[in-house]
Coordinates of C-alpha atoms in Angstrom, one line a residue:
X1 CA 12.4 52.0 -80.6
X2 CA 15.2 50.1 -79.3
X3 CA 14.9 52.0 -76.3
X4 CA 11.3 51.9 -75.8
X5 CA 12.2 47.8 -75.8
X6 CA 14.5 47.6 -73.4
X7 CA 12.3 49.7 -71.2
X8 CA 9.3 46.8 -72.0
X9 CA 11.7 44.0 -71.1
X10 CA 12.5 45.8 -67.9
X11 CA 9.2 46.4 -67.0
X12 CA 8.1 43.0 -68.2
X13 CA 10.6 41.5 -66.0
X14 CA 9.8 43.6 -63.1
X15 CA 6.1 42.4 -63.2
X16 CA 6.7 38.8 -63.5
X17 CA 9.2 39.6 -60.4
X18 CA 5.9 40.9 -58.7
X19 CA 3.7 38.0 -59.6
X20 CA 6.2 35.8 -58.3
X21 CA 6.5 37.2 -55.5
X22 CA 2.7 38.0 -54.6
X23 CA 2.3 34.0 -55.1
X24 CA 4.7 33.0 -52.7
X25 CA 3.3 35.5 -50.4
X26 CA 0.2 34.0 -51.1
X27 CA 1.0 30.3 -50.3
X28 CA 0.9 29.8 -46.6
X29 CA 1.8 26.5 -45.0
X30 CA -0.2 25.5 -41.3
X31 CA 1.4 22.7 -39.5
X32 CA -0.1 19.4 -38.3
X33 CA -2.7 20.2 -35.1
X34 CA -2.6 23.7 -35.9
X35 CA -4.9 26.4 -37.1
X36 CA -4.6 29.6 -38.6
X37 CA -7.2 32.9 -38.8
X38 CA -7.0 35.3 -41.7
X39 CA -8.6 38.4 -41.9
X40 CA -8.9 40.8 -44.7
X41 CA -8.9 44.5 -44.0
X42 CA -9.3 43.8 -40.6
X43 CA -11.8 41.4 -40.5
X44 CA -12.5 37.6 -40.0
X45 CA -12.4 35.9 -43.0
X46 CA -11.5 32.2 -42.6
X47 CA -9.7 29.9 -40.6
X48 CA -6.7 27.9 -42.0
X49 CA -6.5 23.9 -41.8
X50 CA -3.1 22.5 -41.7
X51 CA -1.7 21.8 -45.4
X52 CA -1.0 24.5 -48.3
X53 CA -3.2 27.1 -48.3
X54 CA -3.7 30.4 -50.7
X55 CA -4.5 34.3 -49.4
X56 CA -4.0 37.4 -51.4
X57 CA -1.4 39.1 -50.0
X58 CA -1.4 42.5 -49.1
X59 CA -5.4 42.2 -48.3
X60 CA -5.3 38.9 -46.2
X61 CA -3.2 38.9 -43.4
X62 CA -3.2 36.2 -40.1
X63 CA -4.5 37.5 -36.7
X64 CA -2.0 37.7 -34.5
X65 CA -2.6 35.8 -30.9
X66 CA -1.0 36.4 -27.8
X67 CA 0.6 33.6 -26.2
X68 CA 2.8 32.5 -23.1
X69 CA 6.0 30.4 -23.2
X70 CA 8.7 30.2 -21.2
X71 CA 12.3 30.0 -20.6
X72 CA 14.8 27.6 -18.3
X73 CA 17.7 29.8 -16.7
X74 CA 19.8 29.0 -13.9
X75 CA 19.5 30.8 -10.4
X76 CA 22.3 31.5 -8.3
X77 CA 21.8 29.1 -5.9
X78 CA 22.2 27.0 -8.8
X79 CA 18.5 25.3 -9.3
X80 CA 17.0 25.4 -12.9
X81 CA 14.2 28.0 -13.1
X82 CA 11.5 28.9 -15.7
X83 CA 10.6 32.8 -16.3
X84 CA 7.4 33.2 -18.5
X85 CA 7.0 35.7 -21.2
X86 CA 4.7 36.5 -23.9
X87 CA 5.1 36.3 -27.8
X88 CA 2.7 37.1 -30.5
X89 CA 2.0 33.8 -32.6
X90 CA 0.0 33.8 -35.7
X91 CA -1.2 30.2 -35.3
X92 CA -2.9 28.7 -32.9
X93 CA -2.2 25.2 -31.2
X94 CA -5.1 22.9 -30.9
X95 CA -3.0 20.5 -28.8
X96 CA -3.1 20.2 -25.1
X97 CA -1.2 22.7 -23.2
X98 CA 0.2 23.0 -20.1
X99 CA 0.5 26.2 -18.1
X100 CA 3.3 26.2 -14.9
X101 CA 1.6 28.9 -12.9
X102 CA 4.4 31.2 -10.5
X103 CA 3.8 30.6 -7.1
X104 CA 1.6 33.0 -5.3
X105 CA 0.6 33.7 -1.6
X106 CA -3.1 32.9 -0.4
X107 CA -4.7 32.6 2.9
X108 CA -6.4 30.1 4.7
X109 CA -9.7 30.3 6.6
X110 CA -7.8 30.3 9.8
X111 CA -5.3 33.2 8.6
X112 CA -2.1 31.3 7.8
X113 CA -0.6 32.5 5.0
X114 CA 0.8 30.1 2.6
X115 CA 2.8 29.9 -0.7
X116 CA 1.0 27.9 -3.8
X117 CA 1.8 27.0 -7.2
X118 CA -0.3 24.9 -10.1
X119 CA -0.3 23.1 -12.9
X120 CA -3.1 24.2 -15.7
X121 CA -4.2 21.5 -18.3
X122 CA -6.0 22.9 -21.0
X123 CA -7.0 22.6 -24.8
X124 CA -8.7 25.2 -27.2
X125 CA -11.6 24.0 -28.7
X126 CA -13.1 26.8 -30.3
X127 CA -10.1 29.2 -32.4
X128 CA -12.5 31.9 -33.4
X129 CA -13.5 32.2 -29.7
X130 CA -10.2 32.1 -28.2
X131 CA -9.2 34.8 -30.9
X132 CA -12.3 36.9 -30.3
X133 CA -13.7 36.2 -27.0
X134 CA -10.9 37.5 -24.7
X135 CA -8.0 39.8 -25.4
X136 CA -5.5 37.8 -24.1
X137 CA -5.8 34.3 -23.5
X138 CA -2.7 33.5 -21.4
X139 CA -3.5 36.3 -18.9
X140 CA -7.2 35.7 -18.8
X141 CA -6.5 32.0 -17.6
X142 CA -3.9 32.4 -15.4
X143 CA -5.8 35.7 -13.4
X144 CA -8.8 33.5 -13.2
X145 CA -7.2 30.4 -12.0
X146 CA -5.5 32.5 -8.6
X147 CA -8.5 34.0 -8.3
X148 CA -10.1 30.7 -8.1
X149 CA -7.6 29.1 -6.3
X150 CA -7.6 31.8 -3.5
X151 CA -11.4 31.7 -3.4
X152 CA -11.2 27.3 -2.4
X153 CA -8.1 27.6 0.3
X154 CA -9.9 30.5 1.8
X155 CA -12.8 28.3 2.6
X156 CA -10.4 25.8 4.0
X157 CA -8.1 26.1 7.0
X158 CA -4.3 24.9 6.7
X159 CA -4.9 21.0 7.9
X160 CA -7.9 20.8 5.2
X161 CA -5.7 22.3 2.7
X162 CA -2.4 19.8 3.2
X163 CA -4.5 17.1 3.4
X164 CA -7.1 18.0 0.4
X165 CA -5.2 18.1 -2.8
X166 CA -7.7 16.1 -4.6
X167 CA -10.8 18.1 -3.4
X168 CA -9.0 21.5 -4.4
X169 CA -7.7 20.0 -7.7
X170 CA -11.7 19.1 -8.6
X171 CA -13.3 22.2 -7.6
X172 CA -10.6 24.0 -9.4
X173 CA -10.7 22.2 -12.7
X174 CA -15.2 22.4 -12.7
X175 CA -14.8 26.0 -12.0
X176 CA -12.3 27.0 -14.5
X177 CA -14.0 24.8 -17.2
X178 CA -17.0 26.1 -16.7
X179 CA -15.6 30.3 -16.4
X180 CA -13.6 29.1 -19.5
X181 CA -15.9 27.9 -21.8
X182 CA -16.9 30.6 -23.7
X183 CA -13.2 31.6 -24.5
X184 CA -13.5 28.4 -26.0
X185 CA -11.2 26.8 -24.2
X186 CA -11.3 22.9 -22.4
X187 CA -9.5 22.6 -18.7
X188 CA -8.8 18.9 -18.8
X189 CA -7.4 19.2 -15.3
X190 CA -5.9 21.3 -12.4
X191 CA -2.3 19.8 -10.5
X192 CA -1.4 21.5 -7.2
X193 CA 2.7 21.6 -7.2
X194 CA 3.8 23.0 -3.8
X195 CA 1.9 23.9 -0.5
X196 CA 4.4 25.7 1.5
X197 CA 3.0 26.8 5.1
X198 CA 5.1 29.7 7.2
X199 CA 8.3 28.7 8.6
X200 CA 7.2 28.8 11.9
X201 CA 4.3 26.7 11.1
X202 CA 6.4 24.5 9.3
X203 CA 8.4 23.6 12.4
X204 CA 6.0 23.3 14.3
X205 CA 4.1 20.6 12.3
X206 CA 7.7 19.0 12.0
X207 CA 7.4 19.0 16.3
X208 CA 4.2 17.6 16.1
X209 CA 5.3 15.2 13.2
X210 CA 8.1 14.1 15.6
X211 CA 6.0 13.9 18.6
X212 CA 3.6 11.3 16.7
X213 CA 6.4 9.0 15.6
X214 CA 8.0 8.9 18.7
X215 CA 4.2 7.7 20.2
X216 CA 3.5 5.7 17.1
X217 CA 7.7 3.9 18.2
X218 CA 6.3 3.6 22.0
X219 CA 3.4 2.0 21.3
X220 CA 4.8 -0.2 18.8
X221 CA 7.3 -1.1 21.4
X222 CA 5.4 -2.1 24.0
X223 CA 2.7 -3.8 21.8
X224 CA 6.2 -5.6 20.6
X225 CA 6.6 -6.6 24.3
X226 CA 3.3 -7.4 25.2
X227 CA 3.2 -10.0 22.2
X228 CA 7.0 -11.6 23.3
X229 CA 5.0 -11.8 26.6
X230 CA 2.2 -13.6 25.4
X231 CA 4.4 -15.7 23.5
X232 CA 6.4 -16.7 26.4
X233 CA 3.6 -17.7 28.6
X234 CA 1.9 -19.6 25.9
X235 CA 5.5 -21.4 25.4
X236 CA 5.4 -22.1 28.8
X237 CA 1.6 -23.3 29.2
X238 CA 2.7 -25.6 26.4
X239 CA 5.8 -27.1 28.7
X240 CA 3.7 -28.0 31.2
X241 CA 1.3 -29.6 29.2
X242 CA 3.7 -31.3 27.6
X243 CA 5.4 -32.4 30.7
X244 CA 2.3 -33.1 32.8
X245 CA 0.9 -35.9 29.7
X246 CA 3.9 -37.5 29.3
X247 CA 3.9 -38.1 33.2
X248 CA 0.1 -38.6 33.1
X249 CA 1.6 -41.4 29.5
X250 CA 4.4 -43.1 32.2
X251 CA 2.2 -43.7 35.1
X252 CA -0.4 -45.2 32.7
X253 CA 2.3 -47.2 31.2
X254 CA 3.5 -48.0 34.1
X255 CA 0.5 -48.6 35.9
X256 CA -0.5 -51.2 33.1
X257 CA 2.8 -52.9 33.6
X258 CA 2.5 -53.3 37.0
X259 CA -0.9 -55.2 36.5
X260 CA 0.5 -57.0 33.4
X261 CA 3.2 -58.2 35.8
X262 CA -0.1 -59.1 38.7
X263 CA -1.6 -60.9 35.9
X264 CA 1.3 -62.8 35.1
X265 CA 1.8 -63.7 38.5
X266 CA -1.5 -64.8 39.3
X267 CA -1.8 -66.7 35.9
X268 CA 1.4 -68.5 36.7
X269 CA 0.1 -69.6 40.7
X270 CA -3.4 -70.7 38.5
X271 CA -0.7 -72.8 36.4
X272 CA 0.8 -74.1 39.2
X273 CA -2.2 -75.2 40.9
X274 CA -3.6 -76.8 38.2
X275 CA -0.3 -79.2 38.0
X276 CA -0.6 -79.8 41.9
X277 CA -4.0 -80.5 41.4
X278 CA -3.9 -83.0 38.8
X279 CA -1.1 -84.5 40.7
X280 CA -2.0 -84.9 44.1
X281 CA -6.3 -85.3 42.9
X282 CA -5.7 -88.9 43.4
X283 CA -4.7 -89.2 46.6
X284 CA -5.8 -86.3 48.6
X285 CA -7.7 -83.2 49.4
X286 CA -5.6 -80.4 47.0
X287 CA -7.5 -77.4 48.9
X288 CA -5.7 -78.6 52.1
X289 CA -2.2 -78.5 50.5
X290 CA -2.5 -75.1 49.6
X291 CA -3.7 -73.8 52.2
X292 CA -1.5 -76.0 54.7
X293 CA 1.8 -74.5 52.1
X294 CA 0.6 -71.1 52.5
X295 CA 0.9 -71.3 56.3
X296 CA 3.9 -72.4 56.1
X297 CA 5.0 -69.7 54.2
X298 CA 3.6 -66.9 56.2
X299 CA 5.2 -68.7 59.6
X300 CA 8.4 -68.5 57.3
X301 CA 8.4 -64.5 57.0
X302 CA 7.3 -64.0 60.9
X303 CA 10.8 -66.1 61.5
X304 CA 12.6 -63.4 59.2
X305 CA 15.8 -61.7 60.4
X306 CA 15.7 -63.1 64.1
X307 CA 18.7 -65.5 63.0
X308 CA 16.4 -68.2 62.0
X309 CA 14.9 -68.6 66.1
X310 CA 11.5 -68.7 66.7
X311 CA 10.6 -66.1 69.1
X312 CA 6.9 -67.4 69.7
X313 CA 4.9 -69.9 69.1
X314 CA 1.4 -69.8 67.4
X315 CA -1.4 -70.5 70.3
X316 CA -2.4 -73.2 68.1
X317 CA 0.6 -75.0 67.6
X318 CA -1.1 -78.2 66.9
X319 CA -2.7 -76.4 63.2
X320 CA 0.8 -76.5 62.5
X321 CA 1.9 -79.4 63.1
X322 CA -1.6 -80.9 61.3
X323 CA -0.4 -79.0 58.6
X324 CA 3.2 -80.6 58.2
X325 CA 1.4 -83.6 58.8
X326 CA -0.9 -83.2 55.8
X327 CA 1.8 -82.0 53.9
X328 CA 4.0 -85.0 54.4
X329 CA 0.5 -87.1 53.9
X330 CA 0.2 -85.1 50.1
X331 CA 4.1 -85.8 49.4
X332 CA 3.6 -88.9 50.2
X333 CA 0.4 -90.1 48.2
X334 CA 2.2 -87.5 45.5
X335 CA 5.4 -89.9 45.3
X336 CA 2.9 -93.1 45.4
X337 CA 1.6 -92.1 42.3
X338 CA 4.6 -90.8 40.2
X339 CA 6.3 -94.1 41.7
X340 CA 9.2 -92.4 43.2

């Protein structure tokens, strides 16, 4: 009997043992934004949220995806490089990922052979079709994608293709979304990395690159010169102008101070003939005096720098001496008055 108990308590203990461990082989724990698919015998049964979550062990069992990642290692020119490789994953990320194509060779439509690499943007919408739907997932999206890709840039010749990166990058993303949707998958977008043309090719777009700077720095140049020229002539238009109105301003000024200086004159002989006048009214004929003084003073300046002789005589000498005459007449009636 007592051996029949100690058999029980080691069988007991050995089933408890079991139960234990059947339950924590039956708790599974899915992470945040991921999902996971359990199938029993084989076949779909239900898809995991993210928390705690119970399967029977032994019966229910996750389906295994296949899925790229990738590795940095060092090359021996000493750059960082990624390799790819695939690992089975029992979960499946609902997050965006990104996919670093290698870089394959294409062709253009006028045969240049070039090297190109991408950048895939995508998110799994669907788990049950991304399980289901396509063996592998990874491979599916990245054959399609150079498929696609060689499909655009052979409709394109090399100029379209450097210069198009935006074009390519639509076509590329509506045509993979669209081949791509019933694996259940989203292409959010499509990223060209590198476009590298032939060597050759290469140097000669850097000739022609070279060649268009060098026309771009003459013509700069000489629109540089052409502008200094402009410049110049304009500065010296402006000179002149300058120069000619401030001549055209000092002959005016001068001009009016030369009449200014007439008018002065001419007021000051009115002055003085007024005080003649009003001296001599009296007495005599004031229009005679004047005109008798201003013979006199023209007789004067014929006499000029012949040492004070007179080299001729007037024909009518007599005027003259009328004119002293009626000048002595003026003086005289003049000093009457005043009383001197």
């Amino acid at each position: 009997m007592e051996g029949l108990g100690e058999m029980g308590l080691v069988f007991l203990a050995a089933f408890v043992f079991f139960i234990i461990v059947i339950i924590a082989k039956g708790i599974i724990v899915v992470k945040q934004a991921q999902v996971m698919i359990i199938e029993r015998f084989g076949k779909y049964l239900e898809v995991l949220n993210p928390g705690i979550n119970w399967i029977i062990p032994i019966m229910d069992k996750p389906h295994l995806m296949e899925w790229r990642n990738s590795r940095e290692y060092v090359d021996g020119t000493g750059r960082t490089r990624s390799m790819p490789y695939m690992e089975m994953r029992d979960t499946i990320d609902m997050r965006e990922t990104v996919y670093d194509f290698p870089r394959q060779s294409v062709i253009t439509k006028d045969n240049v052979g070039i090297e190109i690499n991408a950048l895939l943007y995508f998110q799994i919408t669907d788990p049950l079709k991304a399980a289901y739907q396509v063996e592998s997932l990874p491979t599916a999206i990245e054959k399609l994608t150079q498929t696609t890709l060689r499909n655009i840039i052979g409709e394109m010749d090399l100029d379209q293709t450097l210069t198009s990166r935006e074009i390519i990058n639509g076509k590329l993303q509506v045509i993979l979304d669209d081949a791509s949707n019933k694996w259940g998958v989203k292409v959010n977008r499509v990223e060209l990395q590198d476009i590298i043309p032939p060597a050759a090719i290469r140097e000669a777009m850097e000739k022609q690159m070279k060649a268009e700077r060098d026309r771009r720095a003459m013509v700069t140049e000489a629109e540089g010169t052409k502008t200094a020229q402009i410049l110049k002539a304009e500065a010296v238009r402006e000179s002149e102008i300058k120069k000619a109105e401030g001549m055209k301003q000092a002959a005016i000024l001068q001009a009016e101070g030369v009449a200014e200086a007439k008018i002065k004159v001419a007021n000051a002989e009115a002055e003085s003939v007024k005080i003649v006048a009003g001296t001599v009214a009296q007495s005599s004929n004031p229009a005679s005096y004047m005109i008798s003084l201003k013979y006199i003073e023209a007789l004067t300046k014929m006499t000029e720098g012949k040492d004070n002789k007179v080299i001729y005589m007037p024909y009518e000498a007599s005027n003259v001496l009328g004119a002293v005459a009626a000048i002595k007449d003026l003086t005289g009636g003049a000093a009457a008055v005043t009383g001197k």
